[in-house]
Every structure is written in structure tokens, then in C-alpha cells.
Coordinates of C-alpha atoms and ligand atoms in Angstrom, one line a residue:
X1 CA -9.3 -16.7 30.5
X2 CA -6.6 -19.1 29.8
X3 CA -4.4 -17.9 27.0
X4 CA -1.5 -19.3 25.0
X5 CA 0.8 -17.0 23.0
X6 CA 2.9 -18.7 20.3
X7 CA 6.1 -16.8 19.6
X8 CA 8.0 -14.8 22.2
X9 CA 9.4 -12.1 20.0
X10 CA 8.7 -8.4 20.2
X11 CA 4.9 -8.9 19.7
X12 CA 4.3 -12.2 21.5
X13 CA 6.2 -11.3 24.7
X14 CA 4.5 -7.9 25.1
X15 CA 1.1 -9.4 24.2
X16 CA 1.5 -12.2 26.8
X17 CA 2.7 -10.0 29.5
X18 CA 0.0 -7.4 29.0
X19 CA -2.8 -10.0 28.9
X20 CA -1.5 -11.5 32.1
X21 CA -1.3 -8.0 33.7
X22 CA -5.0 -7.6 32.7
X23 CA -5.8 -10.7 34.7
X24 CA -5.6 -13.6 32.2
X25 CA -3.6 -16.7 32.8
X26 CA -1.0 -16.8 30.1
X27 CA 1.4 -19.3 28.7
X28 CA 4.0 -18.1 26.2
X29 CA 5.5 -20.7 23.9
X30 CA 8.5 -20.6 21.6
X31 CA 10.4 -23.2 19.7
X32 CA 13.6 -21.4 20.7
X33 CA 14.5 -23.2 24.0
X34 CA 17.3 -20.7 24.8
X35 CA 14.8 -17.8 24.7
X36 CA 12.4 -19.7 26.9
X37 CA 15.1 -20.6 29.4
X38 CA 16.0 -16.9 29.7
X39 CA 12.4 -15.9 30.0
X40 CA 11.9 -18.5 32.8
X41 CA 14.6 -16.7 34.6
X42 CA 12.8 -13.3 34.1
X43 CA 15.6 -12.3 31.7
X44 CA 13.8 -10.8 28.7
X45 CA 15.8 -11.4 25.5
X46 CA 14.6 -8.2 23.8
X47 CA 15.0 -4.6 25.0
X48 CA 11.6 -3.0 25.5
X49 CA 11.2 -0.2 28.2
X50 CA 9.0 -1.3 31.1
X51 CA 8.6 -4.9 30.0
X52 CA 10.7 -6.4 32.9
X53 CA 8.7 -4.4 35.4
X54 CA 5.4 -5.3 33.8
X55 CA 6.4 -9.0 33.8
X56 CA 6.9 -8.9 37.6
X57 CA 3.4 -7.3 38.0
X58 CA 1.8 -9.8 35.5
X59 CA 3.1 -12.8 37.5
X60 CA 1.2 -11.5 40.6
X61 CA -1.9 -10.6 38.5
X62 CA -3.2 -13.3 36.1
X63 CA 0.0 -15.3 36.1
X64 CA 2.4 -16.1 33.2
X65 CA 4.7 -18.9 32.4
X66 CA 7.1 -19.7 29.5
X67 CA 7.4 -23.1 27.9
X68 CA 8.5 -24.9 24.7
X69 CA 5.6 -27.5 25.0
X70 CA 3.0 -26.0 22.7
X71 CA 0.7 -29.0 22.9
X72 CA 0.3 -28.8 26.7
X73 CA -0.3 -25.1 26.5
X74 CA -2.9 -25.3 23.8
X75 CA -4.7 -28.2 25.5
X76 CA -5.3 -25.9 28.6
X77 CA -6.2 -22.7 26.7
X78 CA -9.4 -20.9 25.6
X79 CA -7.6 -18.5 23.3
X80 CA -4.4 -19.2 21.3
X81 CA -2.5 -16.2 19.8
X82 CA -0.2 -16.9 16.9
X83 CA 2.6 -14.2 17.0
X84 CA 5.4 -15.8 15.1
X85 CA 7.6 -14.0 12.5
X86 CA 6.5 -13.5 8.9
X87 CA 9.8 -12.3 7.4
X88 CA 10.1 -11.5 3.7
X89 CA 11.3 -14.1 1.2
X90 CA 13.9 -12.9 -1.4
X91 CA 10.9 -12.4 -3.7
X92 CA 9.3 -9.9 -1.3
X93 CA 6.5 -12.3 -0.4
X94 CA 5.9 -13.2 3.3
X95 CA 7.5 -16.4 4.5
X96 CA 4.6 -18.2 6.0
X97 CA 6.5 -21.3 7.2
X98 CA 6.4 -20.3 10.9
X99 CA 2.7 -19.5 10.8
X100 CA 1.9 -22.8 9.0
X101 CA 3.9 -24.8 11.5
X102 CA 2.3 -23.0 14.5
X103 CA -1.2 -23.5 13.1
X104 CA -0.7 -27.2 12.3
X105 CA 0.8 -27.9 15.8
X106 CA -2.2 -26.0 17.4
X107 CA -4.6 -28.2 15.5
X108 CA -2.8 -31.4 16.5
X109 CA -3.0 -30.3 20.2
X110 CA -6.7 -29.6 20.3
X111 CA -9.2 -31.8 22.0
X112 CA -13.0 -31.5 22.4
X113 CA -12.9 -30.3 26.0
X114 CA -13.7 -26.7 25.1
X115 CA -14.4 -24.2 22.3
X116 CA -11.1 -22.4 21.4
X117 CA -10.3 -19.3 19.4
X118 CA -7.1 -19.2 17.4
X119 CA -6.1 -15.6 16.9
X120 CA -3.6 -14.6 14.2
X121 CA -1.6 -11.6 15.5
X122 CA 1.2 -12.0 13.0
X123 CA 1.0 -9.7 10.0
X124 CA 0.0 -11.9 7.2
X125 CA -1.1 -11.7 3.6
X126 CA -4.8 -11.5 2.9
X127 CA -6.4 -14.9 3.0
X128 CA -4.2 -16.3 5.7
X129 CA -7.1 -16.6 8.1
X130 CA -8.6 -19.2 5.8
X131 CA -5.2 -20.9 5.5
X132 CA -4.8 -21.0 9.3
X133 CA -8.2 -22.7 9.6
X134 CA -7.3 -25.3 6.9
X135 CA -4.0 -26.0 8.6
X136 CA -5.7 -26.4 12.0
X137 CA -8.1 -28.9 10.5
X138 CA -5.1 -30.8 8.9
X139 CA -3.4 -30.7 12.3
X140 CA -6.5 -32.1 13.9
X141 CA -6.7 -35.0 11.4
X142 CA -2.9 -35.8 11.8
X143 CA -3.0 -38.6 14.3
X144 CA -5.5 -36.9 16.6
X145 CA -7.8 -39.4 18.3
X146 CA -10.6 -36.8 18.2
X147 CA -12.8 -36.5 15.2
X148 CA -12.6 -33.2 13.5
X149 CA -16.3 -32.4 13.9
X150 CA -16.2 -32.9 17.6
X151 CA -13.6 -30.2 18.1
X152 CA -15.0 -26.6 18.2
X153 CA -12.8 -23.7 17.3
X154 CA -13.0 -20.3 15.6
X155 CA -10.2 -18.4 13.8
X156 CA -9.8 -14.6 14.2
X157 CA -7.5 -12.0 12.9
X158 CA -6.4 -9.5 15.5
X159 CA -3.6 -7.4 13.9
X160 CA -1.0 -5.8 16.1
X161 CA -0.2 -2.1 16.0
X162 CA 2.3 -1.7 18.8
X163 CA 5.5 0.1 18.1
X164 CA 8.8 -1.2 19.5
X165 CA 10.1 1.2 22.1
X166 CA 6.6 2.2 23.3
X167 CA 5.0 -1.2 23.1
X168 CA 3.6 -1.3 26.6
X169 CA 1.8 2.0 26.3
X170 CA 0.6 1.1 22.8
X171 CA -0.8 -2.2 24.1
X172 CA -2.4 -0.8 27.3
X173 CA -3.8 2.3 25.7
X174 CA -4.4 1.5 22.0
X175 CA -6.1 3.8 19.5
X176 CA -8.3 0.8 18.5
X177 CA -8.6 -2.9 18.6
X178 CA -9.3 -4.7 15.3
X179 CA -11.0 -8.1 15.4
X180 CA -11.9 -10.0 12.2
X181 CA -13.7 -13.3 12.2
X182 CA -16.4 -15.2 10.4
X183 CA -18.5 -16.2 13.4
X184 CA -20.1 -14.0 16.0
X185 CA -19.1 -16.5 18.7
X186 CA -15.5 -16.0 17.9
X187 CA -15.7 -12.3 18.0
X188 CA -17.6 -12.5 21.4
X189 CA -14.7 -14.5 23.0
X190 CA -12.2 -11.8 21.9
X191 CA -14.5 -9.0 23.1
X192 CA -14.6 -10.7 26.5
X193 CA -10.9 -11.2 26.5
X194 CA -10.2 -7.5 25.8
X195 CA -13.0 -6.2 28.0
X196 CA -10.6 -4.9 30.7
X197 CA -8.6 -3.1 28.0
X198 CA -11.7 -1.7 26.2
X199 CA -13.2 -0.4 29.4
X200 CA -9.8 0.5 30.9
X201 CA -10.7 -1.5 34.0
X202 CA -7.1 -1.9 35.3
X203 CA -4.8 0.1 37.5
X204 CA -2.2 1.7 35.2
X205 CA 1.4 0.6 36.1
X206 CA 3.2 3.5 37.7
X207 CA 5.9 3.5 35.0
X208 CA 3.3 3.7 32.2
X209 CA 0.5 5.9 33.3
X210 CA -2.7 6.3 31.3
X211 CA -2.3 9.3 28.9
X212 CA -4.3 12.4 30.0
X213 CA -7.6 12.5 28.2
X214 CA -7.5 8.9 27.1
X215 CA -11.0 7.8 26.1
X216 CA -13.2 5.8 28.6
X217 CA -13.7 3.1 26.0
X218 CA -11.3 1.9 23.3
X219 CA -13.0 1.6 19.9
X220 CA -13.3 -2.0 18.7
X221 CA -13.5 -2.5 15.0
X222 CA -15.2 -5.8 14.2
X223 CA -15.0 -7.0 10.7
X224 CA -14.3 -9.9 8.4
X225 CA -11.0 -11.9 8.4
X226 CA -10.0 -10.4 5.1
X227 CA -10.7 -6.8 6.1
X228 CA -8.8 -7.2 9.4
X229 CA -5.8 -8.5 7.5
X230 CA -6.0 -5.7 5.0
X231 CA -6.3 -3.1 7.8
X232 CA -2.9 -4.0 9.1
X233 CA -1.2 -3.8 5.7
X234 CA -3.0 -0.6 4.7
X235 CA -2.0 1.1 8.0
X236 CA 1.7 0.2 7.6
X237 CA 1.6 1.2 3.9
X238 CA 0.1 4.6 4.8
X239 CA 2.6 5.3 7.5
X240 CA 5.6 4.3 5.3
X241 CA 4.2 6.5 2.6
X242 CA 3.7 9.4 5.0
X243 CA 7.3 9.3 6.1
X244 CA 8.3 8.9 2.4
X245 CA 6.3 12.0 1.6
X246 CA 8.0 14.0 4.3
X247 CA 11.4 12.8 2.9
X248 CA 10.5 13.7 -0.6
X249 CA 9.3 17.2 0.5
X250 CA 12.6 17.6 2.4
X251 CA 14.6 16.8 -0.6
X252 CA 12.7 19.4 -2.6
X253 CA 13.0 21.9 0.4
X254 CA 16.8 21.4 0.3
X255 CA 16.9 22.3 -3.4
X256 CA 14.7 25.4 -3.1
X257 CA 16.1 26.7 0.2
X258 CA 13.1 25.9 2.4
X259 CA 13.2 24.3 5.8
X260 CA 11.6 20.9 5.9
X261 CA 10.8 20.8 9.7
X262 CA 9.1 24.2 9.4
X263 CA 7.2 23.1 6.3
X264 CA 6.1 19.9 7.9
X265 CA 4.9 21.8 11.0
X266 CA 3.0 24.1 8.6
X267 CA 1.2 21.2 6.9
X268 CA 0.9 19.0 10.0
X269 CA -1.2 21.5 11.9
X270 CA -3.9 20.9 9.3
X271 CA -6.2 18.4 11.1
X272 CA -6.7 16.5 7.9
X273 CA -3.0 15.8 7.7
X274 CA -1.8 15.5 11.4
X275 CA 1.7 16.2 12.6
X276 CA 3.0 12.7 13.4
X277 CA 5.2 10.7 11.0
X278 CA 6.3 13.8 9.1
X279 CA 9.9 14.0 10.4
X280 CA 12.2 13.9 7.4
X281 CA 15.3 11.8 7.9
X282 CA 17.5 9.1 6.3
X283 CA 14.5 6.7 5.8
X284 CA 12.5 4.3 7.8
X285 CA 13.6 0.8 8.7
X286 CA 12.5 -2.0 11.1
X287 CA 11.0 -5.4 10.5
X288 CA 7.6 -4.2 9.4
X289 CA 7.3 -1.4 6.9
X290 CA 9.5 -2.8 4.2
X291 CA 8.3 -6.3 4.4
X292 CA 4.6 -5.3 4.7
X293 CA 4.7 -2.9 1.8
X294 CA 6.4 -5.4 -0.4
X295 CA 4.0 -8.1 0.6
X296 CA 1.0 -5.9 -0.2
X297 CA 2.5 -5.1 -3.6
X298 CA 2.7 -8.9 -4.2
X299 CA -0.9 -9.4 -3.1
X300 CA -2.0 -6.7 -5.4
X301 CA 0.1 -8.2 -8.2
X302 CA -1.6 -11.6 -7.7
X303 CA -4.8 -9.8 -8.6
X304 CA -3.4 -8.1 -11.6
X305 CA -3.1 -4.7 -9.9
X306 CA 0.2 -2.7 -10.0
X307 CA 0.4 -0.7 -6.7
X308 CA 2.3 2.3 -8.0
X309 CA 2.1 4.4 -4.9
X310 CA 3.6 1.5 -2.9
X311 CA 6.4 1.1 -5.4
X312 CA 7.2 4.8 -5.2
X313 CA 7.2 4.6 -1.4
X314 CA 9.8 1.9 -1.4
X315 CA 11.9 3.7 -4.1
X316 CA 11.9 7.0 -2.1
X317 CA 13.0 5.2 1.0
X318 CA 15.9 3.4 -0.8
X319 CA 17.2 6.7 -2.1
X320 CA 16.8 8.4 1.2
X321 CA 19.2 6.0 2.8
X322 CA 21.9 6.9 0.3
X323 CA 21.8 10.6 1.5
X324 CA 24.2 10.1 4.3
X325 CA 27.0 8.9 1.9
X326 CA 26.1 11.6 -0.5
X327 CA 26.3 14.3 2.2
X328 CA 29.6 12.9 3.5
X329 CA 31.1 13.0 0.0
X330 CA 29.9 16.6 -0.4
X331 CA 31.8 17.5 2.7
X332 CA 34.8 15.3 2.6
X333 CA 35.1 14.4 -1.1
X334 CA 37.1 11.2 -0.4
X335 CA 35.9 8.7 2.1
X336 CA 38.7 6.2 1.8
X337 CA 40.8 6.3 4.9
X338 CA 38.4 8.7 6.7
X339 CA 37.0 7.9 10.1
X340 CA 33.3 8.3 10.5
X341 CA 31.6 8.1 13.9
X342 CA 28.0 6.8 14.0
X343 CA 25.6 7.8 16.7
X344 CA 23.0 5.1 16.9
X345 CA 22.6 1.7 15.3
X346 CA 19.0 0.6 16.1
X347 CA 16.4 1.3 13.5
X348 CA 14.8 3.7 15.9
X349 CA 15.2 4.8 19.5
X350 CA 14.3 2.7 22.6
X351 CA 14.8 -0.7 20.9
X352 CA 17.7 -3.1 20.2
X353 CA 16.1 -4.1 16.9
X354 CA 18.4 -3.9 13.9
X355 CA 16.1 -5.5 11.3
X356 CA 16.4 -3.4 8.1
X357 CA 18.1 -0.6 10.1
X358 CA 19.5 2.2 7.9
X359 CA 22.7 2.1 10.0
X360 CA 23.6 -1.3 8.5
X361 CA 23.4 -0.1 4.9
X362 CA 25.4 3.0 5.8
X363 CA 28.1 1.0 7.5
X364 CA 28.3 -1.5 4.6
X365 CA 28.7 1.3 2.1
X366 CA 31.3 3.2 4.2
X367 CA 33.4 0.1 4.7
X368 CA 33.2 -0.7 1.0
X369 CA 34.5 2.7 0.3
X370 CA 37.4 2.2 2.6
X371 CA 36.3 4.4 5.5
X372 CA 36.7 3.4 9.2
X373 CA 33.6 3.2 11.3
X374 CA 33.3 4.0 14.9
X375 CA 29.8 3.5 16.5
X376 CA 27.9 4.0 19.7
X377 CA 24.4 2.9 20.5
X378 CA 23.1 2.9 24.0
X379 CA 21.4 -0.5 23.7
X380 CA 21.8 -2.2 20.3
X381 CA 25.6 -2.8 20.2
X382 CA 25.4 -6.3 21.6
X383 CA 22.8 -7.3 19.1
X384 CA 24.9 -5.8 16.3
X385 CA 28.0 -7.6 17.4
X386 CA 26.1 -10.9 17.6
X387 CA 24.0 -10.6 14.4
X388 CA 26.4 -8.6 12.1
X389 CA 29.8 -9.9 13.3
X390 CA 31.2 -9.6 9.8
X391 CA 30.9 -5.8 9.9
X392 CA 34.3 -4.3 10.9
X393 CA 33.0 -1.6 13.4
X394 CA 34.9 -0.2 16.3
X395 CA 32.3 -0.2 19.1
X396 CA 32.6 2.7 21.5
X397 CA 31.4 3.1 25.0
X398 CA 30.0 6.6 24.5
X399 CA 29.0 9.1 21.8
X400 CA 32.0 11.1 22.8
X401 CA 34.3 8.2 22.2
X402 CA 32.6 7.5 18.8
X403 CA 33.6 11.1 17.8
X404 CA 37.2 10.7 18.8
X405 CA 39.5 11.6 15.8
X406 CA 36.5 11.3 13.5
X407 CA 36.4 13.3 10.2
X408 CA 32.6 13.4 10.6
X409 CA 29.9 12.1 12.8
X410 CA 26.5 10.9 11.6
X411 CA 23.4 11.0 13.8
X412 CA 21.6 7.8 12.7
X413 CA 19.2 7.0 15.5
X414 CA 17.5 9.8 17.5
X415 CA 18.1 8.4 21.0
X416 CA 16.9 11.1 23.4
X417 CA 20.2 11.1 25.2
X418 CA 22.0 12.3 22.1
X419 CA 19.8 15.5 22.2
X420 CA 21.6 16.4 25.5
X421 CA 25.1 15.9 24.1
X422 CA 27.5 18.8 24.7
X423 CA 28.2 19.4 21.1
X424 CA 31.1 21.8 21.9
X425 CA 32.9 19.0 23.7
X426 CA 32.1 16.5 20.9
X427 CA 33.5 18.7 18.2
X428 CA 36.7 19.1 20.2
X429 CA 37.3 15.3 20.0
X430 CA 37.2 15.2 16.3
X431 CA 39.7 15.6 13.5
X432 CA 37.2 17.6 11.5
X433 CA 34.0 18.9 13.0
X434 CA 31.4 17.7 10.4
X435 CA 28.0 16.7 11.6
X436 CA 25.5 14.9 9.4
X437 CA 22.2 15.0 11.4
X438 CA 20.3 12.2 9.8
X439 CA 17.2 12.7 11.9
X440 CA 17.2 16.5 12.3
X441 CA 17.7 16.1 16.0
X442 CA 19.9 19.0 16.7
X443 CA 19.4 22.8 16.4
X444 CA 21.5 23.8 13.4
X445 CA 22.4 27.1 15.0
X446 CA 23.5 25.5 18.2
X447 CA 25.6 22.9 16.3
X448 CA 27.3 25.7 14.4
X449 CA 28.0 27.7 17.6
X450 CA 29.6 24.4 18.9
X451 CA 32.0 24.5 16.0
X452 CA 30.3 22.1 13.6
X453 CA 29.9 22.2 9.9
X454 CA 26.3 21.1 10.2
X455 CA 24.2 19.3 7.6
X456 CA 20.6 18.1 8.3
X457 CA 17.9 16.7 6.0
X458 CA 16.0 19.2 4.0
X459 CA 17.1 22.1 6.2
X460 CA 17.5 25.6 4.9
X461 CA 20.3 25.9 7.4
X462 CA 22.3 23.6 5.1
X463 CA 22.4 26.5 2.6
X464 CA 22.9 29.2 5.2
X465 CA 26.0 27.3 6.5
X466 CA 27.5 27.2 3.1
X467 CA 26.8 30.9 2.7
X468 CA 25.2 30.2 -0.7
X469 CA 21.9 31.9 -0.2
X470 CA 20.1 34.2 2.2
X471 CA 18.3 33.0 5.3
X472 CA 14.8 31.6 4.7
X473 CA 12.0 33.4 6.4
X474 CA 11.1 31.8 9.7
X475 CA 7.6 31.1 11.0
X476 CA 6.5 32.5 14.3
X477 CA 7.2 30.1 17.2
X478 CA 5.1 26.9 16.8
Ligands
NAD1 N1 7.9 -6.1 15.8 C1 6.9 -5.2 15.7 O1 7.0 -4.0 16.0 C2 5.6 -5.7 15.1 C3 4.4 -4.8 15.2 C4 3.2 -5.3 14.7 C5 3.2 -6.5 14.1 N2 4.3 -7.3 14.0 C6 4.1 -8.6 13.3 O2 4.1 -9.6 14.4 C7 4.7 -10.8 14.0 C8 5.8 -11.2 15.0 O3 6.8 -10.1 14.9 P1 8.0 -10.1 16.0 O4 8.7 -8.8 15.7 O5 7.5 -10.3 17.3 O6 8.8 -11.4 15.5 P2 10.1 -12.0 16.2 O7 10.9 -12.5 15.1 O8 10.7 -11.1 17.2 O9 9.5 -13.2 17.1 C9 8.9 -14.4 16.5 C10 9.1 -15.5 17.5 O10 8.3 -16.6 17.0 C11 9.1 -17.8 17.3 N3 8.5 -18.9 16.5 C12 8.7 -19.1 15.2 N4 8.0 -20.2 14.8 C13 7.4 -20.7 16.0 C14 6.6 -21.9 16.2 N5 6.2 -22.7 15.3 N6 6.2 -22.1 17.5 C15 6.6 -21.2 18.5 N7 7.4 -20.1 18.3 C16 7.8 -19.9 17.0 C17 10.5 -17.4 17.0 O11 11.4 -18.3 17.7 C18 10.6 -16.0 17.6 O12 10.9 -16.0 18.9 C19 5.2 -10.5 12.5 O13 4.3 -11.0 11.6 C20 5.3 -9.0 12.5 O14 5.1 -8.6 11.2 C21 5.5 -6.9 14.5

């Protein structure tokens, strides 16, 4: 099929490249001409593992191009995906201006040559499917020589569940595909579009093999527009709450002398709970959880419902981010004039995305308190320099260098390469060997042998290190 993807951010670029790899002919459109110019040179503006390689394969498969001319792309397309940003407004509501503009322009570019499906992939408040339809109709009326009734189109909601850092695998091997629409005809177009994905009728790229035991058919959930929109919000709210729950349990573990990772393993092996998203740490970040939970709270509020669980989930996360400062104060007392080395800036590993990253809040607080900040991130440092130039950070070219003369280091992002650090060597670089492990990445015993005063999140080892209480009983190897 001929497909247009509007918005070449994390979602749009990955969606476009994957659809082209599956054999569709894709045009990706953005209003940002600098981004498009880079993409035309095969220079992908975001960091996403495997995307450059898949782009090269996609060009040979269905074919993909990048343009700023939305009208020309829409005119030639059967399916138009809207994948523009829906960032939060100061009130917590979603900013729909990009979505509205994309929908209106799509309508204005339509003619009667074919039936088109406009698919909303952006995460939007419930009811936006109807809004998109209205705006497309307005766009059609705005100076379009075609009469509205002559132009056939359907609107669908197809929420995106990819995770930055593993977006290619998430897109090629999804747990499910959700399609919401009013008309059967609209749903049929999307089922046809996704047929190669649903039936897994493609050769997996060598750098992203099909997971062992992956099902022969991907489940497709077909539903109404409203339910599809709600599925996305409910999924993100649940995941944010699950991490928040692990964090709250970790905080209690720390008080009573239990070990959070062991406790979470103990509950996660229960098939009703599941082990993923139970890692305690210094809180979630990223462009989605915070904005989507807030937006869902607003929607609930519009209907006179106070979403207390969602409110608590945000509150727990806010508190969790303050833990780093609290733990540094417990170890160092005074932060003024201290040097703190941060390992990681991105909100999670394998991405350069800094939106709502805990690192930023930690840095701001440390600087306010008069500390000096040295930082190393394998990928996100350029983005940080560019987007947060006002933060006075000394950027370092390695983790080792970030630790140089530091009074403490803080593991903020669990990049896999940090796991392999020679902690003995790291501690030798430092003025004081204090390690705040914000993601429970390191083995506390190994960190201690390396000379560190180690402090994780919800770990009974915190207590052992201080010699305050006896060792907690350990579970058999799991
Ligand atoms: N990033 C994720 O991991 C993720 C996962 C699932 C869902 N989502 C949702 O997907 C949507 C997109 O997220 P993202 O992270 O890709 O955003 P992004 O900010 O990285 O990209 C959005 C792009 O849209 C472009 N744009 C804005 N208005 C436009 C217009 N009128 N015409 C053409 N291009 C336009 C912007 O220039 C930008 O390049 C959001 O609603 C987000 O909540 C994101």
C-alpha cells in the first residue's frame, strides 16, 4: 500500500521504516525541514538501535522517502498515519495543536481518487478520533475544489506501544496490534496493511531476529475509537503504577531491612503479577508516562471522577526522584562544593531521549545546592548540551573520567556498559568512594569489595554496609 507517516519523531520514523521494510511504499513527512534534510541523507536525527540498518533495507524493500510536502504525500496515499507529538500543557492536558494542524492539512490535501484511512498513532485523549474526523472535514471544506461528500475516508486509532531503545523489535514482533474504528471498511484496510506483521510473513533482519517462541500470529484487537484510545492510556497508567508500586515497596524494604530486588523476584514469579517492570529505582521518566497519566487524570476529571490511584502514582514517582539527593546528603552531609559524578543522562538506556529524565531534576537540584556535576552518557550528551545548555555540567568522555576526584558517583541510567565497569579502578579515581546506585545495577557485595560505600534503592545491603543490623536471609538462587 501507499502510506504517509506525518511526524518523523521516535514513533513516526520507526513506523515508517518498519512499514517500508514490510513492503509498503512509505513517505514520511515533517514540518521540520532540518530533520527532513538529514533523513534524506540517511542521517537519522534520533538514536535508536538498528534504525539506520533497517532504513537501508527498507529502501530496497517497499521504498521510503522523506519530504516536507504533506499535500503531495497525502494525495498519493491509501493510509495516512498521524504520529505527531502530543506534549503536556502546563495544566497537564495534552497539547493537541500539532494533531489538529496535521488533521486539517490532511483533509485539505484529499481528493476523490481513492478511499483513504487516516490513522491516529499519537497518544491522544479519548474523543480525539472524532475530533480528527471533524478537522479533516473542515480541511476538505477549506478551499478544496472537491465536495465533501465525494471524498471517501475513514478514521482509525492505532495506538503505539513501542519502547525507545527496543523500538524495532517492539514494532516487528508486537504483543498485539490495537485498531479502533467506526466502520468495518476502515478496519479491513488496516488489517490488510498489517497482514505481513500479523502473519509474520517477512524475513527478520539479521540484527533483530524473531524471538524464540514468538507466536505464528500476532493478536489483533479490533474495537471502537474510544476504547482504542483508552487502551493506550490504561496501558501506560498501569505500567507507571507497576514501577511506582515496586518503588514504594523498595522504600518500605529499606525501612524494615528487606531486599527489594529479592522481594520483587519473589512476587514477580507469580504469573498473576509477572516479573517485568518491578525494578525499583529513582523513578520513571520519558515523554510518555508522566504526560499520559496526567492527561488521563484530566479526562477522568472532566467526567467528575477523581483518579486517586493515578494521583498516587505520580506522587510516588516525584518522591522517588528526590531519593538521590537524600542519599547523598546522608553520606556527605554537605553538598555545597562537592563533586558528584553522574553515570547516565538519558531517561533510560539505548536512547538519547532526555524528555522528563530524572537526571535533569537531579542535576538542577545538585547545582542549586552548590555541588559540581560531572556526567557521562554514552549517547545522550550531545542532546543534553543542545537542549539543556543552561545546566553547568562538565561533560566527560568516559565513566572513569566522570568519577575523577568525585566525592560520590550516582548511577542514573542503567546502560549495559556500566555493568562491566571495573569498580575497583573507578573508586581509585575518586576523592571519596561513595556509590549511589539509582537503578540497583551493581552487586552490592562486589561494589563493597571494590572499595565503595554502596547505597542502592531498597536494598538490605544498605543496612549491612552501615553495620546497623544483621544480614537479611537470602533466597535460594533465582
Ligand atoms: N516516544 C515514544 O516512545 C512513544 C511511544 C508510544 C507512543 N508515543 C506517542 O506518539 C506520539 C509521537 O511521539 P514521538 O516521541 O515520536 O514525538 P516526537 O516529538 O519525537 O516527534 C513528533 C514529530 O512530529 C513533527 N510534527 C509536529 N507537527 C507536525 C505537522 N503538523 N506535520 C508534520 N510533522 C509534524 C515534529 O516536528 C516532530 O518531528 C506522541 O503522541 C507520543 O505520546 C510515543
